[in-house]
Amino acid sequence: MSTYKSLTDHELFVLMQDGDKYAFEEIYERFNGLLYIYACKMVPDREDARDIIQEIFVYLWSNPNIQIKSQLSAYLYTAVRYKIFDWLDKNKSKTNYLQSLEDFSQKGDYVTDNYIREKEFASIIEKEVNLLPPKMRVIFEMSRQQHLTQREIAEILHLSDKTVKKQMSNALKVLRLKLTSFLLLAIILFIR
């Protein structure tokens, strides 16, 4: 269905929620490969990665009342990340749990304080990334979140390597400028 290819992710999502299987198929085509690559970077077994992605799409199709507060891509990547965390949890050995508990008991408050600061800073970065122009944001996210090379991004998005490199450079300049002022403010407040 070539008409579906021209629709935005949001438009497809709305149609899919109304039961349009072609809209769902287009969403699947757009995101299946990218989500699979993303999952493979954290899950060593390719079949497990494929199963995780399939579970996400089954859930998406079978729950037409899902409310998405951001963009569909962000929702899907977050869903995959949480599904991977569940998978990792189920596959962790008791030793890892005991080691984690021991580390926390030794570093407790310090680790928690740093964790909170990291989460706050990550939230600020995420907000700034979401403010980037759409094409630039997609390229930046594919590079930084999915850990794809410029060549892989260019192939997936059907762009030249040069275009991808320029978009990444522009994104980093914008973020550097915005985040530098935030860091300076944070340092000033910390010194007081």
XYZ file of C-alpha atoms in Angstrom:
192
model
C 0.000 0.000 0.000
C 2.029 2.932 -1.256
C -0.408 5.515 0.174
C 0.520 4.405 3.682
C 4.208 5.088 3.078
C 3.506 8.821 2.822
C 1.678 8.985 6.163
C 3.357 10.164 9.337
C 3.940 7.776 12.218
C 1.178 9.495 14.171
C -1.314 9.182 11.305
C -0.488 5.494 10.946
C -0.851 4.985 14.687
C -4.323 6.567 14.697
C -5.405 4.401 11.756
C -3.971 1.300 13.429
C -5.922 2.048 16.609
C -9.073 2.022 14.447
C -8.152 -1.499 13.335
C -6.442 -0.698 10.014
C -4.119 -3.650 9.480
C -2.329 -1.939 6.573
C -1.382 0.940 8.866
C -0.038 -1.616 11.344
C 1.927 -3.356 8.574
C 3.483 -0.023 7.572
C 4.454 0.705 11.184
C 5.942 -2.776 11.353
C 7.913 -2.205 8.139
C 9.220 1.153 9.354
C 10.373 0.034 12.766
C 10.935 -3.733 12.790
C 14.476 -3.640 11.359
C 15.627 -0.702 13.463
C 14.198 -2.130 16.666
C 15.765 -5.507 15.917
C 19.212 -3.915 15.419
C 18.707 -1.987 18.660
C 17.729 -5.157 20.555
C 20.661 -7.140 19.124
C 23.084 -4.647 20.647
C 21.880 -5.591 24.148
C 20.671 -9.170 23.756
C 23.331 -11.629 22.628
C 20.932 -14.222 21.217
C 19.354 -13.075 17.925
C 16.273 -15.265 18.403
C 15.644 -13.710 21.813
C 16.031 -10.247 20.245
C 13.556 -11.180 17.500
C 11.096 -12.534 20.098
C 11.320 -9.314 22.097
C 10.497 -7.224 19.027
C 7.627 -9.510 18.061
C 6.157 -9.209 21.564
C 6.224 -5.418 21.268
C 4.375 -5.488 17.935
C 1.841 -8.052 19.177
C 1.165 -5.836 22.179
C 0.874 -2.748 19.957
C -1.672 -4.415 17.654
C -3.709 -6.098 20.357
C -4.075 -3.007 22.582
C -5.876 -0.333 20.544
C -6.303 1.946 23.576
C -2.590 2.614 24.105
C -1.940 6.271 24.855
C 1.344 7.587 23.484
C 2.470 10.860 25.009
C 5.495 11.396 22.758
C 6.297 10.071 19.319
C 5.635 6.526 18.189
C 9.349 5.882 17.647
C 10.173 6.980 21.206
C 7.377 4.774 22.555
C 8.619 1.736 20.614
C 12.278 2.181 21.609
C 11.271 2.635 25.243
C 9.052 -0.454 25.070
C 11.934 -2.491 23.626
C 14.321 -1.178 26.280
C 11.952 -2.169 29.111
C 11.262 -5.545 27.515
C 15.038 -6.111 27.321
C 15.376 -5.137 30.993
C 12.739 -7.758 31.818
C 14.588 -10.294 29.689
C 17.906 -9.452 31.373
C 16.274 -9.711 34.782
C 15.013 -13.192 34.000
C 18.429 -14.256 32.736
C 20.573 -12.812 35.509
C 22.265 -15.162 37.890
C 21.966 -14.879 41.658
C 25.615 -13.870 41.765
C 24.882 -10.686 39.854
C 22.102 -9.806 42.277
C 24.317 -10.430 45.297
C 27.138 -8.389 43.778
C 24.765 -5.538 43.039
C 23.405 -5.644 46.581
C 26.923 -5.647 48.014
C 27.953 -2.705 45.811
C 24.919 -0.731 46.907
C 25.522 -1.439 50.599
C 29.102 -0.162 50.265
C 28.391 2.895 48.108
C 24.685 3.439 48.857
C 24.074 7.168 49.310
C 26.830 8.234 46.931
C 25.534 5.976 44.160
C 21.920 7.054 44.727
C 22.815 10.764 44.656
C 24.813 10.336 41.441
C 22.026 8.241 39.941
C 19.483 10.993 40.598
C 21.779 13.627 39.063
C 22.405 11.413 36.042
C 18.651 10.885 35.573
C 17.986 14.634 35.781
C 20.736 15.402 33.289
C 19.549 12.607 30.978
C 16.046 14.075 31.130
C 17.355 17.505 30.141
C 19.360 16.008 27.281
C 16.299 14.059 26.098
C 14.196 17.231 26.111
C 16.820 19.069 24.061
C 17.118 16.166 21.620
C 13.332 16.192 21.169
C 13.548 19.873 20.212
C 15.914 19.140 17.316
C 14.448 19.291 13.808
C 12.850 15.884 12.973
C 15.427 14.643 10.440
C 18.338 15.746 12.617
C 16.743 14.161 15.704
C 16.194 10.807 13.976
C 19.809 10.705 12.793
C 21.099 11.714 16.233
C 18.983 9.073 17.992
C 20.034 6.351 15.552
C 23.671 7.236 16.209
C 23.582 7.731 19.972
C 20.805 5.426 21.129
C 21.000 2.622 18.595
C 24.781 2.946 18.189
C 24.599 2.804 14.403
C 27.459 4.053 12.261
C 27.021 6.949 9.860
C 27.112 4.508 6.965
C 24.398 2.302 8.528
C 22.222 5.357 9.152
C 22.753 6.567 5.592
C 21.741 3.161 4.211
C 18.640 2.869 6.394
C 17.435 6.414 5.674
C 18.550 6.400 2.029
C 20.809 9.423 2.526
C 24.414 10.134 1.633
C 27.113 9.617 4.262
C 27.907 13.315 3.913
C 24.323 14.335 4.760
C 24.313 12.107 7.834
C 27.688 13.488 8.954
C 26.503 17.090 8.510
C 23.237 16.439 10.389
C 25.182 14.821 13.267
C 27.604 17.726 13.366
C 24.739 20.242 13.466
C 22.932 18.278 16.181
C 26.063 18.161 18.343
C 26.635 21.909 17.900
C 23.058 22.701 18.942
C 23.167 20.366 21.947
C 26.642 21.508 23.001
C 25.503 25.127 22.991
C 22.331 24.453 24.998
C 23.900 22.002 27.448
C 26.999 24.119 28.109
C 24.854 26.916 29.510
C 22.992 24.387 31.665
C 26.254 22.937 33.018
C 27.615 26.389 33.848
C 24.445 27.169 35.785
C 24.656 23.835 37.603
C 28.302 24.472 38.554
C 27.479 27.965 39.844
C 24.630 26.586 41.964
C 26.817 23.734 43.232
C 29.638 26.102 44.309
C 27.240 28.236 46.403
